[in-house]
Amino acid sequence: MQSNTKDIKSVVKRDAFEYPVMESFYTIQGEGKFQGHAAYFIRLGGCDVGCHWCDVKESWPVDTHPIKTVAELVKEASAHPGRIVVITGGEPLMHDLNPLTEALQEAGFRTHIETSGVGKQITGIWDWVCFSPKKFKEPNPAIFPLVNELKVVIFHPSDIVWSETWTNKLPAKSLWLMQPEWSKQADMNPLIVQFVKENPRWQISVQTHKFLQIP
């Protein structure tokens, strides 16, 4: 009986854990391996990386967004038939993601993360880790063995060479993706296409959700 009481208290505490949530929405994953799949996105507030081409700079402050509990987020995600939840930001690893991912998995969801890997601690229980490193801040090396997908945003031709500096740090089965920065496609696309033709271990990711004009 004491064990059951302790377990119940632990779940209640977990479900009351809070996060700053800039937005959450049900849509189609537009990028990477799971492009085209229905997914529920949870965009957490807070980011200290500071990419100048970021398209969600409003996510950077950690203290200007509504606060939601784990229980609220799981309930909202469960209102939709898709069973992939993508936790993104901002930089989601600024937060302890263990309570949220544990509850989501118990509710039958796959848990995916999109991260630059710069968190002081790598938290969460993950089915898919998309690692998108940034030149502006070094990642925590603890992310490397967990990576399923390397996604490098190509803003400048030098980013193509820089992309290759990460591959020997990652699991052998990880996917390697180059994605043109949206505003630089005209210049970067031909370079990326040529590189991938010469280096077929790499693949191209495009932001299909922007072509579809959905979130």
mmCIF file of C-alpha atoms in Angstrom, residues 10 13 15 20 67 79 90 100 102 112 115 123 127 129 142 152 161 170 210-211:
data_model
loop_
_atom_site.group_PDB
_atom_site.id
_atom_site.type_symbol
_atom_site.label_atom_id
_atom_site.label_comp_id
_atom_site.label_asym_id
_atom_site.label_seq_id
_atom_site.Cartn_x
_atom_site.Cartn_y
_atom_site.Cartn_z
ATOM 1 C CA SER A 10 5.059 10.732 -7.902
ATOM 2 C CA LYS A 13 3.944 15.654 -8.863
ATOM 3 C CA ASP A 15 1.819 15.855 -13.978
ATOM 4 C CA PRO A 20 6.662 27.959 -20.572
ATOM 5 C CA ILE A 67 2.729 28.294 -18.268
ATOM 6 C CA ALA A 79 -7.280 15.493 -28.505
ATOM 7 C CA GLY A 90 13.533 27.933 -28.656
ATOM 8 C CA LEU A 100 6.824 15.644 -20.006
ATOM 9 C CA GLU A 102 7.558 10.197 -19.546
ATOM 10 C CA HIS A 112 10.685 13.524 -30.832
ATOM 11 C CA THR A 115 17.503 20.634 -30.522
ATOM 12 C CA THR A 123 17.005 15.217 -20.414
ATOM 13 C CA ASP A 127 12.126 7.943 -29.787
ATOM 14 C CA VAL A 129 16.496 12.995 -31.672
ATOM 15 C CA ALA A 142 26.372 14.048 -24.273
ATOM 16 C CA VAL A 152 22.377 21.330 -40.627
ATOM 17 C CA VAL A 161 32.075 22.275 -45.115
ATOM 18 C CA LEU A 170 27.544 10.611 -34.304
ATOM 19 C CA LYS A 210 6.304 26.423 -45.681
ATOM 20 C CA PHE A 211 5.453 25.357 -49.225
#
